[in-house]
Coordinates of C-alpha atoms in Angstrom, one line a residue:
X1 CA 62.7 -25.0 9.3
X2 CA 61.8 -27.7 11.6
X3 CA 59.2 -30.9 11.0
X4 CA 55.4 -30.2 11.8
X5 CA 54.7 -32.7 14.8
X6 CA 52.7 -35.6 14.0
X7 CA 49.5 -35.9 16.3
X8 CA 47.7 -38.8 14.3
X9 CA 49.2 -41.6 17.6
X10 CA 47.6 -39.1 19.5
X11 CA 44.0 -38.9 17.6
X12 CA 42.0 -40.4 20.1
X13 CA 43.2 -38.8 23.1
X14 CA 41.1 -35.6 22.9
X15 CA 42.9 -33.8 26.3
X16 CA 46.3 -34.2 24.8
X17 CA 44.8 -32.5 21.9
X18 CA 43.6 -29.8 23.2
X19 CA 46.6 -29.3 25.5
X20 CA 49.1 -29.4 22.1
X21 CA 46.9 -27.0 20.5
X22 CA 47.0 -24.5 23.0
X23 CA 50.5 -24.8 23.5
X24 CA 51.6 -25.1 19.5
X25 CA 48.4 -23.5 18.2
X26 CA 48.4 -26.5 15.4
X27 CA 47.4 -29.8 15.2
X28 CA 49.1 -32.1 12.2
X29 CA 47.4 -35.5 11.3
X30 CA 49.6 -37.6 8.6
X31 CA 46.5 -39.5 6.9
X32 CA 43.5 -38.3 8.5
X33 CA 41.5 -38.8 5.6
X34 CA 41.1 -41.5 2.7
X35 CA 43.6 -40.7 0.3
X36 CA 41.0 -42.2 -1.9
X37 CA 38.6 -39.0 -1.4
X38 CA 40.9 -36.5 -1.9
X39 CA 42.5 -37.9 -5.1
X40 CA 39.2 -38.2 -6.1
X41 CA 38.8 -34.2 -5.9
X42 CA 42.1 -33.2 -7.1
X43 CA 41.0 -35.0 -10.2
X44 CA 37.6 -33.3 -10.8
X45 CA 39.8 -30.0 -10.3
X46 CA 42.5 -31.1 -12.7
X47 CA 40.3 -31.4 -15.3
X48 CA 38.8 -28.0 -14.6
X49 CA 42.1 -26.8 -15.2
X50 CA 43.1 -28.5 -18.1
X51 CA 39.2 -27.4 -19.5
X52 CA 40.6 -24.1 -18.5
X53 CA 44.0 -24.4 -20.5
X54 CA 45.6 -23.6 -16.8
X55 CA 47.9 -26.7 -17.7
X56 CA 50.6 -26.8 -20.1
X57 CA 49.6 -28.0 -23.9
X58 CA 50.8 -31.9 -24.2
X59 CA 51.1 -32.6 -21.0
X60 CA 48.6 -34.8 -18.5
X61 CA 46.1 -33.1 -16.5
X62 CA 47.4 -35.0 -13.2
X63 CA 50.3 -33.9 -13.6
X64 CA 49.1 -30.0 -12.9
X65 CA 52.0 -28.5 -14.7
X66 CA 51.2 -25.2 -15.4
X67 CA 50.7 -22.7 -18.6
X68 CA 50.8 -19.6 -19.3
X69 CA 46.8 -19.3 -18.5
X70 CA 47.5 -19.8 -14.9
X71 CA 47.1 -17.0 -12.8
X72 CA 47.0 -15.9 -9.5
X73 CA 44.3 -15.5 -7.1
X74 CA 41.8 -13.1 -7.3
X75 CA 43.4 -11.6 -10.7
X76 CA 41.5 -11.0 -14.2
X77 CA 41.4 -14.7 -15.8
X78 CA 40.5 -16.0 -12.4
X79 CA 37.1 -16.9 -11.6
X80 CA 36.1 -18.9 -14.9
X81 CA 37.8 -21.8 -13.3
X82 CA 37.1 -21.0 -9.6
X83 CA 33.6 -21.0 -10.2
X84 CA 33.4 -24.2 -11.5
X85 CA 35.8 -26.0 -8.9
X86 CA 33.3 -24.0 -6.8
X87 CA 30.2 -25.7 -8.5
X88 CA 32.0 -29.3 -7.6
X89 CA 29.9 -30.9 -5.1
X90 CA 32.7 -33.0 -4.2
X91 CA 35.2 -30.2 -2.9
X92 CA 32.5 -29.1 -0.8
X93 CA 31.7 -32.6 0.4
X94 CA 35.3 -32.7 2.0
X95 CA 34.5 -30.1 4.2
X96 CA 31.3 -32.5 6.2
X97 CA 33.8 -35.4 6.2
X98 CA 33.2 -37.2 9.8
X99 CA 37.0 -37.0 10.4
X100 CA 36.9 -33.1 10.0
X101 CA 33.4 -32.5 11.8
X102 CA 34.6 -35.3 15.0
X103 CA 37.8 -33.5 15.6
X104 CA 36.5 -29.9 15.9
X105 CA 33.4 -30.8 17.7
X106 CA 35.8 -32.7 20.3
X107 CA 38.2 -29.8 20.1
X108 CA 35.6 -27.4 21.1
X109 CA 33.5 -29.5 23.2
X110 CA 30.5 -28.9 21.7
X111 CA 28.8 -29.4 18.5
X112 CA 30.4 -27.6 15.1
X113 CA 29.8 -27.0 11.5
X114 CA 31.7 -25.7 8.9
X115 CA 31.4 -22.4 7.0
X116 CA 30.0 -22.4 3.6
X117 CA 32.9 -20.2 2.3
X118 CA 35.0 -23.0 1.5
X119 CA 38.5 -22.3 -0.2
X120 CA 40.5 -24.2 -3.0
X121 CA 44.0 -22.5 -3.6
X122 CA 45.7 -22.8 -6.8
X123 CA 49.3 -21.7 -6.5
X124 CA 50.9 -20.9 -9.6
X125 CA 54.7 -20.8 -9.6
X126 CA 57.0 -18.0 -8.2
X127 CA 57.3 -15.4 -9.1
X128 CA 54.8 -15.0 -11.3
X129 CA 52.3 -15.2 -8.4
X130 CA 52.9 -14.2 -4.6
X131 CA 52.4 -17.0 -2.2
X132 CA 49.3 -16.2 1.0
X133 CA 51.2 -13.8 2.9
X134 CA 51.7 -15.0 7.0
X135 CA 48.6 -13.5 8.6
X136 CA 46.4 -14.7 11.7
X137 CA 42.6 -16.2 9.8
X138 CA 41.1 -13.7 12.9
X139 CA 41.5 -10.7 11.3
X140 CA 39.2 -12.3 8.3
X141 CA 37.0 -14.6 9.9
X142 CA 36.4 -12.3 13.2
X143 CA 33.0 -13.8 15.2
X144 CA 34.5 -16.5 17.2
X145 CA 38.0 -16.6 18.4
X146 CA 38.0 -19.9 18.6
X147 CA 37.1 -20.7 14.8
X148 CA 39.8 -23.5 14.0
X149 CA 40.8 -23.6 9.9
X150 CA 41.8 -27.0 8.8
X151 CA 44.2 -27.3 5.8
X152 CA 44.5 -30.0 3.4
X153 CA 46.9 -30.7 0.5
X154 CA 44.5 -31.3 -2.2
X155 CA 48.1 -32.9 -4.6
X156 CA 51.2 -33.2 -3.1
X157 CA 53.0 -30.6 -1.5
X158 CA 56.8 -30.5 -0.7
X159 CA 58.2 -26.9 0.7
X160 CA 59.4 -25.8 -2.7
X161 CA 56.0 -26.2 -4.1
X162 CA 54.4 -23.8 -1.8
X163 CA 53.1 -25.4 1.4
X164 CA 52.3 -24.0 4.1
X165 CA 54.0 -23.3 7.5
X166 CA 52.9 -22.3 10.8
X167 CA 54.5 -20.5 13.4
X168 CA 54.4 -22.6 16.8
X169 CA 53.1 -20.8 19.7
X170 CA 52.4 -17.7 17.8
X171 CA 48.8 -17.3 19.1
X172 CA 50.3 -16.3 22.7
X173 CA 51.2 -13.2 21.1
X174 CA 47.8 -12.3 20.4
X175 CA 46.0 -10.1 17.1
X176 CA 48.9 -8.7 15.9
X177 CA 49.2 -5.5 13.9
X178 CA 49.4 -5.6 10.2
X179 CA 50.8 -4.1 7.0
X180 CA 49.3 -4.3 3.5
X181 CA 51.2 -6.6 1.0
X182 CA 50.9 -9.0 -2.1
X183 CA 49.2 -11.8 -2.5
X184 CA 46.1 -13.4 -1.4
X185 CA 44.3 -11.3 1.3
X186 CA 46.6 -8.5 0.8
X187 CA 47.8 -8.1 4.3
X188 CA 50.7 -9.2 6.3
X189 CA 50.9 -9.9 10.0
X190 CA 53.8 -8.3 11.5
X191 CA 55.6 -11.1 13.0
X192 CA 59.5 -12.4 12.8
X193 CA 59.8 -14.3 9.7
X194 CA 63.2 -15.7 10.5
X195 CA 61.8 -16.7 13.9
X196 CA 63.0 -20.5 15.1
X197 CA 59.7 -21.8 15.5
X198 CA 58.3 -22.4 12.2
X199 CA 57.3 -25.5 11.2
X200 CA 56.4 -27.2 7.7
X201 CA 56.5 -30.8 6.2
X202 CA 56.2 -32.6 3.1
X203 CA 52.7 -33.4 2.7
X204 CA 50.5 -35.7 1.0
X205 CA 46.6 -35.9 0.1
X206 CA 45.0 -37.1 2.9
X207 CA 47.4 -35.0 5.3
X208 CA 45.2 -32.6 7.4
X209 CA 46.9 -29.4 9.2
X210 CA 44.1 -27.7 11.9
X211 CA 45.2 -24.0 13.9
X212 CA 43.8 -21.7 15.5
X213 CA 42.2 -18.1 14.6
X214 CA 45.7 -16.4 16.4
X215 CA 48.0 -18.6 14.4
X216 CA 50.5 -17.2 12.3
X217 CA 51.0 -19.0 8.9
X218 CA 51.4 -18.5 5.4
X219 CA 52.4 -20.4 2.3
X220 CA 55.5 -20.4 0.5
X221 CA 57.1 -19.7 -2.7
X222 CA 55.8 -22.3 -5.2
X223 CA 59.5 -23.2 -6.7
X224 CA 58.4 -25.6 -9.6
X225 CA 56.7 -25.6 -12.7
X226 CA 53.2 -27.3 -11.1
X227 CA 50.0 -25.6 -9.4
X228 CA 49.5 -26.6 -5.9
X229 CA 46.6 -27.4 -5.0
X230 CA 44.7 -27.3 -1.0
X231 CA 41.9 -26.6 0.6
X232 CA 40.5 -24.2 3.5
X233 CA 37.6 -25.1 5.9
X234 CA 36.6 -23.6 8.8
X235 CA 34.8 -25.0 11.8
X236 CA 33.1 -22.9 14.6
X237 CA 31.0 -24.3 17.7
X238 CA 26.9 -24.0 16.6
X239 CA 26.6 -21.8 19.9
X240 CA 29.4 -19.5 19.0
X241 CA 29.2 -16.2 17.2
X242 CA 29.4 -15.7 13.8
X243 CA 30.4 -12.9 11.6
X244 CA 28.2 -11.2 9.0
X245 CA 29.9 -11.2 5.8
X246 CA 29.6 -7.4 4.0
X247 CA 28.6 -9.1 0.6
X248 CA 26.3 -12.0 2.8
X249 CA 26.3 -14.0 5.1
X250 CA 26.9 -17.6 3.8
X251 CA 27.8 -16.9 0.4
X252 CA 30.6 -18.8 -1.7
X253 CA 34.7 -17.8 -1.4
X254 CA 34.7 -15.3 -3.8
X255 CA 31.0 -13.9 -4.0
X256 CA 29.9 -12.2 -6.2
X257 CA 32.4 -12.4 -8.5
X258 CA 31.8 -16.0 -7.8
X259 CA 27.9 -16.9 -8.4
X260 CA 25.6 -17.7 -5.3
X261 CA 25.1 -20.6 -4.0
X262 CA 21.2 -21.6 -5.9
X263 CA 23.4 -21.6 -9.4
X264 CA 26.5 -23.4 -8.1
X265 CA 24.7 -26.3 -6.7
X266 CA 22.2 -26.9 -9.5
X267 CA 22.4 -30.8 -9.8
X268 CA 24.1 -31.3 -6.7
X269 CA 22.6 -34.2 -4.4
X270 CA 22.5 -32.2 -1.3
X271 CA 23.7 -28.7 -0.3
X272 CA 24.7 -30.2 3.1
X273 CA 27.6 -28.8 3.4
X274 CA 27.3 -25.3 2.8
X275 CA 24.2 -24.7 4.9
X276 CA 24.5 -23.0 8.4
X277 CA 22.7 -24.6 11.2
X278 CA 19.4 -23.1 13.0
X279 CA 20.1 -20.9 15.4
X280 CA 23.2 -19.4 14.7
X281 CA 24.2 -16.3 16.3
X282 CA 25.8 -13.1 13.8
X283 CA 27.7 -9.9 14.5
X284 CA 28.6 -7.3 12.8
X285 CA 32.3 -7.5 11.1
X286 CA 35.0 -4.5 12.2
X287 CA 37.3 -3.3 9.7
X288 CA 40.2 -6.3 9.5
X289 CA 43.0 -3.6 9.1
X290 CA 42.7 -2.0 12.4
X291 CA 45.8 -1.2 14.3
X292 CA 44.9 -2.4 17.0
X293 CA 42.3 -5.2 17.7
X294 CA 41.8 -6.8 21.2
X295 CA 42.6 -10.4 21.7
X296 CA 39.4 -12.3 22.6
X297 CA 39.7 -14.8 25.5
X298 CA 39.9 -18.2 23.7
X299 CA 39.5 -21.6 25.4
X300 CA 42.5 -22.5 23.6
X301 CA 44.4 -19.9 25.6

């Protein structure tokens, strides 16, 4: 599998980025953010899941190795510790960072913000959970086309823990049909696995990986006896569209079996970063497993 390309020389020069994501449909920035900040959050979510007994007996929370308790997304034993890395002001926090917020609104020309939804993965090992199928986030997002997701590696991820790859070009081929499957969002886009073009790396906190809505990605098989961590934010343009969720619009990754947002961020200093902006246009969603979906024109295209 061949080596993400590096655009962090090229951070400044917002035309070059713009012209590598629409040709790539990624954009990969070694060290984009404080290493500091992010160590900071794995830590808060380590202990969650040591509280949690997610982490082997007699060994250090840091170290994320996992027990028995750990399970996979979504699955009975779940949300106990996803609702309180979700009540963690700090995870959410990431999301407003200034690097994060600079580089979509330059991206899209225009002012941004960043969903409230915002995702922590914890992957268990193999096989005893299924990595994130490869799928295209347009299908789930839907609103704006032009919705970029940025990924971060919360601890680090080599391939054989599970990080994620992205399939270079992909978005020239458009929504793609898609099949059901295992694993988080329980659908598979129906591209070539084995295809040439995809591209992973060995990352490390601080790493950020940013793609559009028509890229094809997915995670792979966590191989080791540790839980990877990462994050998902998204960022759409204030003037863009903006899908209405079927359980609310707004609401945590997760609602309701996650709680709403008034209980999670009792205490917090600021609910910043999941509010959405005045003015902020919403349609209505379609159903994501449509055979067919039109491709949106994208500025990106």
């Amino acid at each position: 599998m061949k080596e993400l390309t590096d655009s962090a020389p090229a951070l400044d020069d917002t035309e070059t980025l713009r012209a590598r994501l629409s040709d790539e449909g990624y954009l990969f920035f070694r060290g984009l953010l404080p290493a500091a900040v992010v160590d900071d959050v794995r830590t808060r979510i380590a202990r969650i899941l040591f509280d949690s007994h997610w982490l082997a007996p007699g060994t250090k929370a840091e170290e994320l190795m996992a027990s028995d308790r750990a399970v996979e997304e979504g699955s009975a034993g779940f949300f106990g510790a996803y609702t309180a890395i979700q009540s963690t002001e700090a995870f959410h926090q990431l999301a407003i960072r200034p690097e994060l917020l600079d580089l979509s609104a330059r991206l899209l020309g225009e002012p941004s913000f960043a969903h409230p939804a915002h995702i922590c993965r914890i992957a268990p090992p193999s096989p005893g959970a299924n990595p994130t199928p490869i799928h295209q986030d347009y299908r789930f997002i839907q609103g704006c086309i032009d919705t970029l997701t940025t990924w971060l590696p919360l601890s680090a991820a080599p391939p054989e823990i599970g990080g994620l790859r992205v399939l270079s070009g992909s978005p020239r081929l458009g929504v793609l049909p898609v099949k059901p499957s295992d694993g988080p969002g329980m659908m598979r886009a129906e591209a070539d696995e084995e295809h040439p073009e995809w591209r992973t790396a060995t990352y490390q906190p601080g790493d950020v990986l940013l793609f559009t809505s028509l890229t094809v990605h997915g995670a792979m098989p966590n191989r080791t006896r540790q839980l990877r961590l990462s994050a998902d934010f998204r960022y759409q343009a204030i003037s863009a569209p903006m899908a209405v969720d079927a359980l609310g619009t707004g609401k945590p990754h997760y609602h309701p079996d996650v709680p709403d947002f008034p209980t999670l961020t009792r205490g917090w200093s600021s609910t910043a970063s999941i509010e959405v902006p005045p003015g902020v246009r919403f349609v209505d969603r379609f159903d994501p497993r449509l055979d067919e979906v039109l491709t949106p024109v994208s500025r990106f295209a």
